[in-house]
Amino acid sequence: MSKKKLAILLRARMTSSSNHSAKSPLSLFHKEIPSNPQENHSGDHIVRHSSDLDNTGRVYDVVRETMHSAISASKTGVSDITLNHFQEGYSSLSLEDRRKLLLALAKEYDVNREQVRELIKQYLGLETPVASDDDDAELLLHSSPKKETALSSVFYRVEWNLRHALKPTYESFFERLNTHPGGLRFLSILRADLLSILTKENMPSLRALDSYLKEKLGMWLSPATLELHQITWDDPASLLEKIVAYEAVHPISNLLDLKRRLGIGRRCFGYFHPSIPGEPLIFIEVALMETVAQTIQEVLWDNPPIPENQAACALFYSISSTQPGLAGINLGKFLIKRVITLVKKEMPHVSTFATLSPIPGYMQWLLSKLSSQSRFAEEERGGGGTQSNPSSSTFSEKVLLPEEEQALMSLSDDSSSGSNGIEVLLSFLTQKNCDWATSPRILPVLEPILMRLCARYLLQEKKRGKALDSVANFHLQNGAMVERINWMADRSEKGIHQSGGIMVNYVYRLENIEDYAQSYFGSGQIHASPGIHSRL
Amino acid sequence: MSKKKLAILLRARMTSSSNHSAKSPLSLFHKEIPSNPQENHSGDHIVRHSSDLDNTGRVYDVVRETMHSAISASKTGVSDITLNHFQEGYSSLSLEDRRKLLLALAKEYDVNREQVRELIKQYLGLETPVASDDDDAELLLHSSPKKETALSSVFYRVEWNLRHALKPTYESFFERLNTHPGGLRFLSILRADLLSILTKENMPSLRALDSYLKEKLGMWLSPATLELHQITWDDPASLLEKIVAYEAVHPISNLLDLKRRLGIGRRCFGYFHPSIPGEPLIFIEVALMETVAQTIQEVLWDNPPIPENQAACALFYSISSTQPGLAGINLGKFLIKRVITLVKKEMPHVSTFATLSPIPGYMQWLLSKLSSQSRFAEEERGGGGTQSNPSSSTFSEKVLLPEEEQALMSLSDDSSSGSNGIEVLLSFLTQKNCDWATSPRILPVLEPILMRLCARYLLQEKKRGKALDSVANFHLQNGAMVERINWMADRSEKGIHQSGGIMVNYVYRLENIEDYAQSYFGSGQIHASPGIHSRL
């Protein structure tokens, strides 16, 4: 049916624009109707315009219908052509039409809840098979086998049916797309759209669709399916161009810069998925150094500081993921371990594997911590003897040490006043232009405070048992330890803004990677050097 | 814990058998305790024996415990070492111990049903989000957004939780093994064990485990993950050896025979999975012919009958799957379409793609059909005027045409008597040594009957809407049509026994493959040539 409609639309287009008749049926999705010399004579712009609108609506309808036939075809009966039509049709839609389509997908191809309720009724009416250890179970099976067997067969069948009924109808659609050429890539674009819609409005049905898709993508992109490749200057320009576009940590300014990142003294590795050829899902840049770098300036050299054969340290200075639609899916798992193995093979003389990493969440956390503490303190003062808000004393904590409090108060002047250390610190950190970072008077006072609180942030602040900082969480789950934090390691505006200019070295020790990753996953334990611990 | 036990067991073995101390810890799973000169002096055979038993029991316990820690480790915290230990430990167990272990897996790591019941209670207490078309839904969301949103957020979350609670605990174990090197292969061995246990006894919990594993394997082995390779004489002997071992249709007698199958005038293609390297999951053998062969003798030549550049037909004469643990999983999907594309590319002059296929279920179906009809007829006779069994007339049908009935009765003699055509036919077909197949008197009478019934079997006998014959179902779902059936095409004992010596040509027409596959999947429609239809 959808094919027929497509054909009709196509024919309509071909007659109205004969110079495009050689194009594929898919060109119908390009909404710009090419000017046609024959039609120009009619001069009726209003008609042209309404037919444009009409076509846009028709294109939406066709895409919607293609989606319907792709979902409702029997399990393996959906044709490649239908899926291609859908993918290309979807790509031609405006974001508003995509939103409409995704909402239709989420709502109309959701779980069949009538069926679920029916099956729940059956399920609750059945006896649960006796849970017992295997010996008892064997006895049971051998003593009154027939009836018991029949009963639990029914139970397992109903449970199976219920489990399947709870899957949304759109699941099979995702699965079909996944096994379709280009489908995985397409699903990642579709999820990027979903995420962008969800940041603007919270729609539970769309959120459910997103959770489901995220779970599926996470399964399909398991580390077992990813291939590690070294990216070099010999790779196709189409791939290198993507490295330039996606480099998120230290932007690549031009091709020469890129050539340097892939040249002597450096390496670049990417994780590729066979279904998304020609671009890495995540890539990592490595610099070969004598020692572990403390500032980003040491790493972003134009000419290699040492010959490669004198390198003792491989420094991971940038890790970028490329697909916004894969947000929240841990693609980096095992990446570093595998990169280390490769580097070690090529250069056995490299013995230290470390990162120089940003701490993207530090300032945000610190500012919010300081604000809430300052608020609590104010409430306590306001309430006088009787506490106006009992929660304030519960949540208030000593953020600053007495000597830090004192040092901050001594800095207080007209530009940054406050009735206590927290307020002074807050006023410095929220100054426009981050003047504190260039002031010889303020900087030495803030250094020990910001460094201590940074160690606390990295080692102690958690969310659901994992490090609050996303980059810390990435490396810790890969089996790293927190080795050292470096003052004024990134003086760029972004660096000062994100983390007060502090950067951190995570270190990977081959002999500990597996154990550290496991204890981090198991109990959230964060391994750190004595140097870091002593700052707490 | 399991590691410690392993280490203890290992140390025990190393002291008792110092000459094996250099082996990996895993050698502890080899149950044969090597004879030890020092112990021989004790001469106490009973002690040796009980320690053997003890060790076997201990090995089971260790494997069981390794399984437990692999399942109960946090999501990504299970170590490769644990999974390796489990795989090697499992492989060292006797089938009886494997049965015990699988039963424990099925019963103790099943669905948490208390949790399910709790969630069902919550689920039934919530209002279902309003199902409506997308425009209404948008209206709804925009009119009373807050409350509606909060309500359905809760609903979706509970539904998500219920869906996840209904997954057996062993699911994550399967997923961990799948992403572990060698794990997919291991899971296919595990399922082969399951299937072999289930043919002997029906245990609902094990059957549920098997269904679950089968579903997972089917997902992991989707066509998108399979790679097609041509297998040639240049491939490693370790791979070619497997082709010899697995060829199921026309056994390969020796290496020379194999060389012929891969030589001039022939091709061999296999579907490989990256996680199971070095052996195809399924492979297909092709002979290049002038026309579509009618008998197997035409195909199994020693020297190519024509030069390759004169070939007009690529005949698929053998398709074998190699993993018993993947039974029931459709690996062949798209295989033939992809092989055709490859052959066509190499040899554009080949225009016909056909098979010469066995009909493995024909005789079994026919004999059972004849027996039941003969029984019904007997019952009707026995019951005289009043029908003793009302079902017999309901289920009785005219299997034979009047002229066939007559021809068969005229053959009836001492060796094959019967009161009607069906009984005569049955007595011929169940003769020892299949004498009918070599009798010049009987053969011409049976030919039209067996050919007509064979056409009926292939085109009309179905199970759940699909062709009853497994090979027919395979080709039809791949998009073939039934072209021709061939009398006495396989005179081997197996051929006569399976299908009365009849073989069938399925034909693939590139322009129809997709449509035919789709209509077969959608409505079970079987496409066949006019020649076959005229036999019905």
PDB file of N, CA and C in Angstrom, chain A residues 78-127:
ATOM      1  N   VAL A  78       9.589  -8.091   6.580  1.00  0.00           N
ATOM      2  CA  VAL A  78       9.708  -6.689   6.205  1.00  0.00           C
ATOM      3  C   VAL A  78      10.846  -6.538   5.194  1.00  0.00           C
ATOM      4  N   SER A  79      10.563  -5.806   4.140  1.00  0.00           N
ATOM      5  CA  SER A  79      11.547  -5.751   3.065  1.00  0.00           C
ATOM      6  C   SER A  79      12.553  -4.639   3.293  1.00  0.00           C
ATOM      7  N   ASP A  80      13.741  -4.834   2.732  1.00  0.00           N
ATOM      8  CA  ASP A  80      14.794  -3.828   2.808  1.00  0.00           C
ATOM      9  C   ASP A  80      14.315  -2.509   2.203  1.00  0.00           C
ATOM     10  N   ILE A  81      13.501  -2.631   1.156  1.00  0.00           N
ATOM     11  CA  ILE A  81      13.032  -1.424   0.464  1.00  0.00           C
ATOM     12  C   ILE A  81      12.196  -0.566   1.416  1.00  0.00           C
ATOM     13  N   THR A  82      11.289  -1.227   2.143  1.00  0.00           N
ATOM     14  CA  THR A  82      10.450  -0.490   3.085  1.00  0.00           C
ATOM     15  C   THR A  82      11.310   0.240   4.114  1.00  0.00           C
ATOM     16  N   LEU A  83      12.300  -0.473   4.657  1.00  0.00           N
ATOM     17  CA  LEU A  83      13.141   0.146   5.682  1.00  0.00           C
ATOM     18  C   LEU A  83      13.966   1.295   5.102  1.00  0.00           C
ATOM     19  N   ASN A  84      14.458   1.118   3.876  1.00  0.00           N
ATOM     20  CA  ASN A  84      15.175   2.211   3.210  1.00  0.00           C
ATOM     21  C   ASN A  84      14.277   3.422   3.039  1.00  0.00           C
ATOM     22  N   HIS A  85      13.054   3.170   2.552  1.00  0.00           N
ATOM     23  CA  HIS A  85      12.103   4.260   2.375  1.00  0.00           C
ATOM     24  C   HIS A  85      11.874   4.977   3.683  1.00  0.00           C
ATOM     25  N   PHE A  86      11.709   4.190   4.740  1.00  0.00           N
ATOM     26  CA  PHE A  86      11.454   4.829   6.022  1.00  0.00           C
ATOM     27  C   PHE A  86      12.636   5.702   6.440  1.00  0.00           C
ATOM     28  N   GLN A  87      13.838   5.146   6.351  1.00  0.00           N
ATOM     29  CA  GLN A  87      15.018   5.896   6.791  1.00  0.00           C
ATOM     30  C   GLN A  87      15.176   7.198   6.018  1.00  0.00           C
ATOM     31  N   GLU A  88      15.009   7.094   4.705  1.00  0.00           N
ATOM     32  CA  GLU A  88      15.196   8.298   3.902  1.00  0.00           C
ATOM     33  C   GLU A  88      14.051   9.272   4.103  1.00  0.00           C
ATOM     34  N   GLY A  89      12.844   8.733   4.251  1.00  0.00           N
ATOM     35  CA  GLY A  89      11.699   9.594   4.512  1.00  0.00           C
ATOM     36  C   GLY A  89      11.861  10.335   5.824  1.00  0.00           C
ATOM     37  N   TYR A  90      12.259   9.615   6.859  1.00  0.00           N
ATOM     38  CA  TYR A  90      12.437  10.235   8.174  1.00  0.00           C
ATOM     39  C   TYR A  90      13.448  11.374   8.092  1.00  0.00           C
ATOM     40  N   SER A  91      14.560  11.115   7.389  1.00  0.00           N
ATOM     41  CA  SER A  91      15.616  12.120   7.298  1.00  0.00           C
ATOM     42  C   SER A  91      15.140  13.391   6.604  1.00  0.00           C
ATOM     43  N   SER A  92      14.098  13.270   5.784  1.00  0.00           N
ATOM     44  CA  SER A  92      13.613  14.437   5.051  1.00  0.00           C
ATOM     45  C   SER A  92      12.626  15.268   5.875  1.00  0.00           C
ATOM     46  N   LEU A  93      12.199  14.742   7.025  1.00  0.00           N
ATOM     47  CA  LEU A  93      11.189  15.454   7.817  1.00  0.00           C
ATOM     48  C   LEU A  93      11.808  16.586   8.628  1.00  0.00           C
ATOM     49  N   SER A  94      11.020  17.599   8.901  1.00  0.00           N
ATOM     50  CA  SER A  94      11.436  18.670   9.811  1.00  0.00           C
ATOM     51  C   SER A  94      11.456  18.110  11.238  1.00  0.00           C
ATOM     52  N   LEU A  95      12.142  18.806  12.141  1.00  0.00           N
ATOM     53  CA  LEU A  95      12.215  18.312  13.520  1.00  0.00           C
ATOM     54  C   LEU A  95      10.812  18.231  14.116  1.00  0.00           C
ATOM     55  N   GLU A  96       9.943  19.168  13.746  1.00  0.00           N
ATOM     56  CA  GLU A  96       8.573  19.164  14.258  1.00  0.00           C
ATOM     57  C   GLU A  96       7.831  17.905  13.787  1.00  0.00           C
ATOM     58  N   ASP A  97       8.018  17.555  12.509  1.00  0.00           N
ATOM     59  CA  ASP A  97       7.370  16.342  11.997  1.00  0.00           C
ATOM     60  C   ASP A  97       7.992  15.086  12.612  1.00  0.00           C
ATOM     61  N   ARG A  98       9.277  15.142  12.852  1.00  0.00           N
ATOM     62  CA  ARG A  98       9.923  13.993  13.503  1.00  0.00           C
ATOM     63  C   ARG A  98       9.350  13.786  14.906  1.00  0.00           C
ATOM     64  N   ARG A  99       9.150  14.927  15.597  1.00  0.00           N
ATOM     65  CA  ARG A  99       8.584  14.861  16.939  1.00  0.00           C
ATOM     66  C   ARG A  99       7.215  14.196  16.892  1.00  0.00           C
ATOM     67  N   LYS A 100       6.407  14.597  15.914  1.00  0.00           N
ATOM     68  CA  LYS A 100       5.062  14.053  15.754  1.00  0.00           C
ATOM     69  C   LYS A 100       5.145  12.538  15.479  1.00  0.00           C
ATOM     70  N   LEU A 101       6.082  12.185  14.617  1.00  0.00           N
ATOM     71  CA  LEU A 101       6.236  10.785  14.227  1.00  0.00           C
ATOM     72  C   LEU A 101       6.712   9.940  15.415  1.00  0.00           C
ATOM     73  N   LEU A 102       7.671  10.464  16.167  1.00  0.00           N
ATOM     74  CA  LEU A 102       8.205   9.719  17.304  1.00  0.00           C
ATOM     75  C   LEU A 102       7.141   9.555  18.389  1.00  0.00           C
ATOM     76  N   LEU A 103       6.321  10.598  18.535  1.00  0.00           N
ATOM     77  CA  LEU A 103       5.241  10.514  19.511  1.00  0.00           C
ATOM     78  C   LEU A 103       4.236   9.444  19.084  1.00  0.00           C
ATOM     79  N   ALA A 104       3.970   9.393  17.778  1.00  0.00           N
ATOM     80  CA  ALA A 104       3.069   8.356  17.260  1.00  0.00           C
ATOM     81  C   ALA A 104       3.676   6.974  17.500  1.00  0.00           C
ATOM     82  N   LEU A 105       4.988   6.870  17.270  1.00  0.00           N
ATOM     83  CA  LEU A 105       5.666   5.590  17.496  1.00  0.00           C
ATOM     84  C   LEU A 105       5.553   5.186  18.967  1.00  0.00           C
ATOM     85  N   ALA A 106       5.794   6.153  19.848  1.00  0.00           N
ATOM     86  CA  ALA A 106       5.783   5.865  21.289  1.00  0.00           C
ATOM     87  C   ALA A 106       4.398   5.506  21.787  1.00  0.00           C
ATOM     88  N   LYS A 107       3.369   6.141  21.216  1.00  0.00           N
ATOM     89  CA  LYS A 107       2.024   5.957  21.779  1.00  0.00           C
ATOM     90  C   LYS A 107       1.262   4.837  21.088  1.00  0.00           C
ATOM     91  N   GLU A 108       1.399   4.748  19.778  1.00  0.00           N
ATOM     92  CA  GLU A 108       0.551   3.792  19.072  1.00  0.00           C
ATOM     93  C   GLU A 108       1.188   2.425  18.901  1.00  0.00           C
ATOM     94  N   TYR A 109       2.473   2.362  19.119  1.00  0.00           N
ATOM     95  CA  TYR A 109       3.136   1.059  19.023  1.00  0.00           C
ATOM     96  C   TYR A 109       3.759   0.716  20.364  1.00  0.00           C
ATOM     97  N   ASP A 110       3.042   1.070  21.394  1.00  0.00           N
ATOM     98  CA  ASP A 110       3.488   0.851  22.764  1.00  0.00           C
ATOM     99  C   ASP A 110       3.111  -0.580  23.175  1.00  0.00           C
ATOM    100  N   VAL A 111       3.184  -0.840  24.449  1.00  0.00           N
ATOM    101  CA  VAL A 111       2.773  -2.131  24.985  1.00  0.00           C
ATOM    102  C   VAL A 111       1.265  -2.306  24.777  1.00  0.00           C
ATOM    103  N   ASN A 112       0.871  -3.517  24.421  1.00  0.00           N
ATOM    104  CA  ASN A 112      -0.548  -3.838  24.329  1.00  0.00           C
ATOM    105  C   ASN A 112      -1.039  -4.146  25.743  1.00  0.00           C
ATOM    106  N   ARG A 113      -1.620  -3.134  26.398  1.00  0.00           N
ATOM    107  CA  ARG A 113      -1.878  -3.271  27.843  1.00  0.00           C
ATOM    108  C   ARG A 113      -3.101  -4.114  28.155  1.00  0.00           C
ATOM    109  N   GLU A 114      -4.018  -4.184  27.193  1.00  0.00           N
ATOM    110  CA  GLU A 114      -5.160  -5.089  27.414  1.00  0.00           C
ATOM    111  C   GLU A 114      -4.657  -6.519  27.510  1.00  0.00           C
ATOM    112  N   GLN A 115      -3.759  -6.844  26.593  1.00  0.00           N
ATOM    113  CA  GLN A 115      -3.200  -8.198  26.578  1.00  0.00           C
ATOM    114  C   GLN A 115      -2.416  -8.464  27.864  1.00  0.00           C
ATOM    115  N   VAL A 116      -1.666  -7.445  28.305  1.00  0.00           N
ATOM    116  CA  VAL A 116      -0.893  -7.606  29.530  1.00  0.00           C
ATOM    117  C   VAL A 116      -1.822  -7.907  30.703  1.00  0.00           C
ATOM    118  N   ARG A 117      -2.936  -7.139  30.814  1.00  0.00           N
ATOM    119  CA  ARG A 117      -3.851  -7.358  31.932  1.00  0.00           C
ATOM    120  C   ARG A 117      -4.470  -8.752  31.881  1.00  0.00           C
ATOM    121  N   GLU A 118      -4.802  -9.178  30.666  1.00  0.00           N
ATOM    122  CA  GLU A 118      -5.373 -10.508  30.493  1.00  0.00           C
ATOM    123  C   GLU A 118      -4.379 -11.576  30.972  1.00  0.00           C
ATOM    124  N   LEU A 119      -3.113 -11.405  30.576  1.00  0.00           N
ATOM    125  CA  LEU A 119      -2.096 -12.402  30.920  1.00  0.00           C
ATOM    126  C   LEU A 119      -1.773 -12.352  32.413  1.00  0.00           C
ATOM    127  N   ILE A 120      -1.808 -11.155  32.994  1.00  0.00           N
ATOM    128  CA  ILE A 120      -1.565 -11.045  34.438  1.00  0.00           C
ATOM    129  C   ILE A 120      -2.632 -11.832  35.191  1.00  0.00           C
ATOM    130  N   LYS A 121      -3.880 -11.723  34.714  1.00  0.00           N
ATOM    131  CA  LYS A 121      -4.973 -12.456  35.345  1.00  0.00           C
ATOM    132  C   LYS A 121      -4.670 -13.960  35.319  1.00  0.00           C
ATOM    133  N   GLN A 122      -4.281 -14.448  34.129  1.00  0.00           N
ATOM    134  CA  GLN A 122      -3.925 -15.877  34.001  1.00  0.00           C
ATOM    135  C   GLN A 122      -2.760 -16.224  34.915  1.00  0.00           C
ATOM    136  N   TYR A 123      -1.765 -15.351  34.920  1.00  0.00           N
ATOM    137  CA  TYR A 123      -0.523 -15.602  35.665  1.00  0.00           C
ATOM    138  C   TYR A 123      -0.801 -15.727  37.150  1.00  0.00           C
ATOM    139  N   LEU A 124      -1.618 -14.791  37.679  1.00  0.00           N
ATOM    140  CA  LEU A 124      -1.893 -14.803  39.114  1.00  0.00           C
ATOM    141  C   LEU A 124      -2.745 -16.005  39.500  1.00  0.00           C
ATOM    142  N   GLY A 125      -3.472 -16.554  38.520  1.00  0.00           N
ATOM    143  CA  GLY A 125      -4.305 -17.716  38.807  1.00  0.00           C
ATOM    144  C   GLY A 125      -3.529 -19.023  38.861  1.00  0.00           C
ATOM    145  N   LEU A 126      -2.254 -18.981  38.481  1.00  0.00           N
ATOM    146  CA  LEU A 126      -1.470 -20.222  38.441  1.00  0.00           C
ATOM    147  C   LEU A 126      -0.589 -20.356  39.674  1.00  0.00           C
ATOM    148  N   GLU A 127      -0.325 -21.596  40.036  1.00  0.00           N
ATOM    149  CA  GLU A 127       0.600 -21.827  41.141  1.00  0.00           C
ATOM    150  C   GLU A 127       2.034 -21.640  40.665  1.00  0.00           C
TER     151      GLU A 127
END
